[in-house]
């Protein structure tokens, strides 16, 4: 199966779309997501995004979805931050429209697998085989790679830590973009204020870090990975919340040795989606081995 693969990373507020060939993603474009639109309108939006990159040379589509999916059938059950998009057989719709194989996977699984394959994460000099990829964006989710394989669980719910009950709401209400939204503000706005030394904004990031420390401690105790890799837009402000995060999870037994890295791999969700496509459907043009 030679040719190019259109890869999409669908988020709650933005979508990234690029074309992958031999494991390299290029021509990445960004689109605002109509998250409040109807089910059909969101589907039409996604088809339009793919159409902008799809050519006669493309022979596959790989898409990461920010919600609960059945990766075997390509069925989307729900997307937390796109409320109308529920119970949709996405792979069937896209295959009928573009007439190529379609991989539908959880977006954070794509991120985690991209980091596993190309992120160059090491534990005592050896490439990490068990990785938790944690995305801090509109919401919070984790992708789990165990012994080099994505683990999704029986119903695809593995890694949905953001939905876990915490304090008065869920964990992602306290340590993702939702934290700022719930306070009537915006993460990027508060980030700029914090960089300028605003005490209130700096305190908000300290609070976020403390809550995130609790979430990460639970992830560590559940899976004991070689490394936890943070990605997503909120991770860009890591230097503002690292201290309070580490102080909080260090209060939990067995978490003092935890290794946390920030993703430096460009477009890792797209790279991971491409790799998972190769893994599912195979290809005459194999992706290059990680350096």
Coordinates of C-alpha atoms in Angstrom, one line a residue:
X1 CA 0.0 0.0 0.0
X2 CA 2.3 2.8 -1.3
X3 CA 1.3 6.4 -1.3
X4 CA 0.5 9.1 1.2
X5 CA -1.8 9.2 4.3
X6 CA -3.9 12.2 5.4
X7 CA -3.5 12.5 9.1
X8 CA -5.8 14.6 11.3
X9 CA -5.6 15.6 15.0
X10 CA -9.1 16.8 16.0
X11 CA -9.2 18.8 19.1
X12 CA -12.0 20.6 21.0
X13 CA -11.0 24.0 19.6
X14 CA -8.7 23.3 16.7
X15 CA -7.9 20.6 14.1
X16 CA -4.5 19.9 12.6
X17 CA -4.3 18.2 9.2
X18 CA -1.1 17.0 7.4
X19 CA 0.0 14.5 4.8
X20 CA 2.3 11.6 5.9
X21 CA 4.7 9.8 3.6
X22 CA 7.3 7.3 4.8
X23 CA 6.6 8.3 8.4
X24 CA 7.2 12.1 7.8
X25 CA 4.3 14.5 8.1
X26 CA 4.3 17.7 6.0
X27 CA 2.0 20.5 4.9
X28 CA 0.3 20.7 8.3
X29 CA -2.6 23.1 8.3
X30 CA -4.6 24.4 11.3
X31 CA -8.4 24.9 11.3
X32 CA -10.8 26.2 14.0
X33 CA -13.3 23.5 15.1
X34 CA -17.0 24.4 15.2
X35 CA -17.4 22.6 18.5
X36 CA -21.0 24.0 19.1
X37 CA -22.2 23.0 15.7
X38 CA -24.7 20.1 14.9
X39 CA -23.5 16.6 14.4
X40 CA -23.8 16.9 10.6
X41 CA -22.1 20.2 10.5
X42 CA -19.1 18.9 12.4
X43 CA -19.0 15.9 10.1
X44 CA -19.1 18.1 7.0
X45 CA -16.4 20.3 8.5
X46 CA -14.1 17.2 9.0
X47 CA -14.7 16.1 5.4
X48 CA -13.9 19.5 4.1
X49 CA -10.6 19.6 6.2
X50 CA -9.6 16.2 4.7
X51 CA -10.6 17.3 1.2
X52 CA -8.1 20.2 1.4
X53 CA -5.2 17.8 1.8
X54 CA -6.5 14.7 0.0
X55 CA -5.1 14.0 -3.5
X56 CA -5.0 11.1 -6.0
X57 CA -1.7 10.1 -4.3
X58 CA -3.3 9.5 -1.0
X59 CA -4.4 6.0 -0.1
X60 CA -5.3 6.3 3.5
X61 CA -6.8 8.5 6.3
X62 CA -5.7 8.4 10.0
X63 CA -7.6 10.5 12.5
X64 CA -7.3 11.1 16.2
X65 CA -10.5 11.9 18.0
X66 CA -10.7 13.6 21.5
X67 CA -13.2 11.2 23.0
X68 CA -14.3 7.6 23.4
X69 CA -13.9 5.6 20.2
X70 CA -13.9 1.9 19.1
X71 CA -10.6 1.8 17.3
X72 CA -11.4 -1.5 15.7
X73 CA -14.6 -0.4 14.0
X74 CA -13.9 3.3 13.8
X75 CA -17.0 4.2 15.7
X76 CA -17.1 7.4 17.8
X77 CA -19.2 7.1 20.9
X78 CA -18.8 10.6 22.3
X79 CA -16.6 13.7 22.2
X80 CA -16.7 15.6 25.5
X81 CA -15.9 19.0 24.0
X82 CA -17.9 18.6 20.9
X83 CA -21.3 17.8 22.5
X84 CA -23.3 17.0 19.3
X85 CA -20.8 14.5 18.0
X86 CA -22.1 11.2 19.4
X87 CA -22.7 7.7 18.0
X88 CA -21.2 8.1 14.6
X89 CA -19.6 5.4 12.5
X90 CA -16.8 7.7 11.3
X91 CA -14.6 5.2 9.5
X92 CA -17.6 4.1 7.4
X93 CA -18.5 7.7 6.5
X94 CA -15.0 8.6 5.5
X95 CA -14.3 5.4 3.6
X96 CA -17.5 5.8 1.6
X97 CA -16.5 9.4 0.8
X98 CA -12.8 9.0 0.0
X99 CA -12.7 5.2 -0.9
X100 CA -9.5 4.5 1.1
X101 CA -8.8 2.7 4.4
X102 CA -9.6 4.8 7.5
X103 CA -8.1 4.5 11.0
X104 CA -10.0 6.2 13.8
X105 CA -8.3 6.3 17.1
X106 CA -8.3 8.4 20.3
X107 CA -6.2 11.5 19.8
X108 CA -4.1 11.1 23.0
X109 CA -3.4 7.5 22.0
X110 CA -2.0 8.9 18.8
X111 CA 0.1 11.4 20.8
X112 CA 1.4 8.7 23.1
X113 CA 2.3 6.3 20.2
X114 CA 4.0 9.1 18.3
X115 CA 6.1 9.9 21.4
X116 CA 6.9 6.2 21.9
X117 CA 8.1 5.8 18.3
X118 CA 9.9 9.1 17.7
X119 CA 10.1 11.0 21.0
X120 CA 13.5 9.7 22.1
X121 CA 12.5 9.0 25.7
X122 CA 15.0 6.9 27.7
X123 CA 15.1 5.2 31.1
X124 CA 18.7 4.6 32.4
X125 CA 20.0 4.7 28.8
X126 CA 17.4 2.4 27.3
X127 CA 14.5 3.4 25.1
X128 CA 11.3 3.6 27.2
X129 CA 8.8 0.8 26.5
X130 CA 6.0 1.9 28.8
X131 CA 4.9 5.5 28.3
X132 CA 2.0 7.6 29.5
X133 CA 1.3 10.4 27.1
X134 CA -0.8 13.1 28.9
X135 CA -2.4 15.9 26.8
X136 CA -3.3 19.1 28.6
X137 CA -5.5 21.0 26.2
X138 CA -9.2 21.8 26.2
X139 CA -9.5 18.7 28.4
X140 CA -7.2 16.1 29.9
X141 CA -6.5 12.6 28.6
X142 CA -3.8 10.0 28.6
X143 CA -2.6 7.5 26.1
X144 CA -1.0 4.3 27.5
X145 CA 1.8 2.4 25.7
X146 CA 2.7 -0.8 27.5
X147 CA 5.6 -2.9 26.3
X148 CA 5.5 -1.0 23.0
X149 CA 1.8 -1.4 22.3
X150 CA -1.1 0.9 22.7
X151 CA -3.5 -0.2 25.5
X152 CA -7.1 0.9 25.1
X153 CA -9.0 -1.3 27.5
X154 CA -12.1 -3.4 26.8
X155 CA -14.3 -0.4 25.6
X156 CA -11.6 2.1 24.7
X157 CA -11.9 3.9 28.0
X158 CA -8.3 3.4 29.2
X159 CA -6.6 6.7 29.8
X160 CA -9.7 8.8 30.2
X161 CA -8.4 10.2 33.5
X162 CA -9.9 13.6 32.8
X163 CA -13.4 12.2 33.4
X164 CA -12.6 10.9 36.9
X165 CA -14.5 12.5 39.8
X166 CA -12.4 15.1 41.7
X167 CA -13.5 17.6 44.3
X168 CA -16.8 19.1 43.1
X169 CA -16.3 18.2 39.4
X170 CA -13.9 16.1 37.3
X171 CA -10.1 16.2 37.2
X172 CA -9.9 18.0 33.9
X173 CA -12.0 20.8 35.3
X174 CA -9.0 21.6 37.5
X175 CA -5.9 20.9 35.4
X176 CA -6.7 21.6 31.7
X177 CA -8.0 24.5 29.7
X178 CA -11.3 23.9 31.5
X179 CA -9.8 25.2 34.7
X180 CA -9.5 28.7 33.2
X181 CA -12.8 28.5 31.4
X182 CA -14.6 27.6 34.6
X183 CA -13.2 30.8 36.2
X184 CA -14.5 32.9 33.3
X185 CA -11.1 33.5 31.7
X186 CA -8.8 32.1 29.1
X187 CA -5.6 30.1 29.5
X188 CA -3.6 32.0 26.9
X189 CA -4.7 35.3 28.4
X190 CA -3.7 34.3 31.9
X191 CA -0.4 32.9 30.5
X192 CA 0.5 36.3 29.1
X193 CA -0.4 38.0 32.4
X194 CA 1.7 35.5 34.3
X195 CA 4.7 36.2 32.0
X196 CA 4.3 39.8 32.9
X197 CA 4.4 39.0 36.6
X198 CA 0.7 39.3 37.4
X199 CA 0.4 37.7 40.9
X200 CA -3.2 36.5 40.4
X201 CA -2.3 34.7 37.1
X202 CA 0.8 33.2 38.6
X203 CA -1.3 31.9 41.5
X204 CA -3.8 30.3 39.0
X205 CA -1.0 28.3 37.4
X206 CA 0.3 27.2 40.8
X207 CA -3.2 25.9 41.6
X208 CA -3.4 24.1 38.3
X209 CA 0.0 22.5 39.0
X210 CA -1.1 21.3 42.4
X211 CA -4.3 19.7 41.0
X212 CA -2.3 18.1 38.2
X213 CA 0.1 16.7 40.7
X214 CA -2.7 14.7 42.2
X215 CA -3.8 13.4 38.7
X216 CA -0.2 12.4 37.8
X217 CA 0.3 10.6 41.1
X218 CA -2.8 8.5 40.4
X219 CA -1.5 7.7 36.9
X220 CA 1.9 6.7 38.2
X221 CA 0.4 4.5 40.9
X222 CA -1.9 2.8 38.4
X223 CA 0.6 2.1 35.6
X224 CA 4.1 2.8 37.0
X225 CA 5.4 3.9 33.5
X226 CA 9.0 4.5 32.5
X227 CA 8.1 8.1 31.8
X228 CA 5.1 10.5 31.6
X229 CA 5.2 12.8 28.6
X230 CA 3.2 16.0 28.8
X231 CA 1.8 17.6 25.6
X232 CA -1.1 19.9 24.6
X233 CA -1.4 23.7 24.7
X234 CA -1.4 24.0 28.5
X235 CA 2.0 22.2 28.7
X236 CA 3.6 25.2 27.0
X237 CA 3.2 26.9 30.4
X238 CA 5.0 24.1 32.2
X239 CA 7.6 26.4 33.8
X240 CA 4.7 28.2 35.6
X241 CA 3.3 25.1 37.3
X242 CA 6.1 22.5 37.4
X243 CA 7.1 23.4 41.0
X244 CA 3.7 23.1 42.5
X245 CA 2.9 20.0 40.5
X246 CA 6.1 18.2 41.6
X247 CA 5.6 19.3 45.2
X248 CA 2.1 17.8 45.2
X249 CA 2.8 14.4 43.7
X250 CA 5.9 14.0 45.8
X251 CA 3.5 13.8 48.8
X252 CA 2.3 10.4 47.5
X253 CA 4.3 7.3 48.4
X254 CA 6.4 5.8 45.5
X255 CA 6.1 8.9 43.3
X256 CA 9.4 10.6 44.3
X257 CA 11.3 8.9 41.4
X258 CA 8.8 9.9 38.7
X259 CA 10.3 11.0 35.4
X260 CA 8.3 13.7 33.5
X261 CA 9.2 15.0 30.1
X262 CA 7.7 17.7 28.0
X263 CA 7.0 16.8 24.4
X264 CA 9.4 18.3 21.9
X265 CA 8.3 16.2 19.0
X266 CA 6.5 18.3 16.3
X267 CA 3.0 17.1 15.5
X268 CA 3.4 13.9 17.6
X269 CA -0.4 13.1 17.4
X270 CA -0.2 13.2 13.5
X271 CA 3.0 11.1 13.5
X272 CA 1.3 8.6 15.9
X273 CA -1.8 8.4 13.8
X274 CA 0.3 7.6 10.8
X275 CA 2.2 4.9 12.7
X276 CA -1.0 3.3 14.0
X277 CA -2.3 3.4 10.4
X278 CA 0.8 1.5 9.2
X279 CA 0.3 -0.9 12.1
X280 CA -3.3 -1.6 11.2
X281 CA -3.2 -1.7 7.4
X282 CA 0.4 -2.3 6.6
X283 CA 2.3 -0.5 3.8
X284 CA 4.6 -1.3 0.9
X285 CA 6.4 1.9 2.0
X286 CA 7.4 1.2 5.6
X287 CA 8.0 4.1 8.0
X288 CA 11.7 4.7 8.9
X289 CA 13.0 3.3 12.1
X290 CA 13.4 5.8 15.0
X291 CA 17.0 7.2 15.2

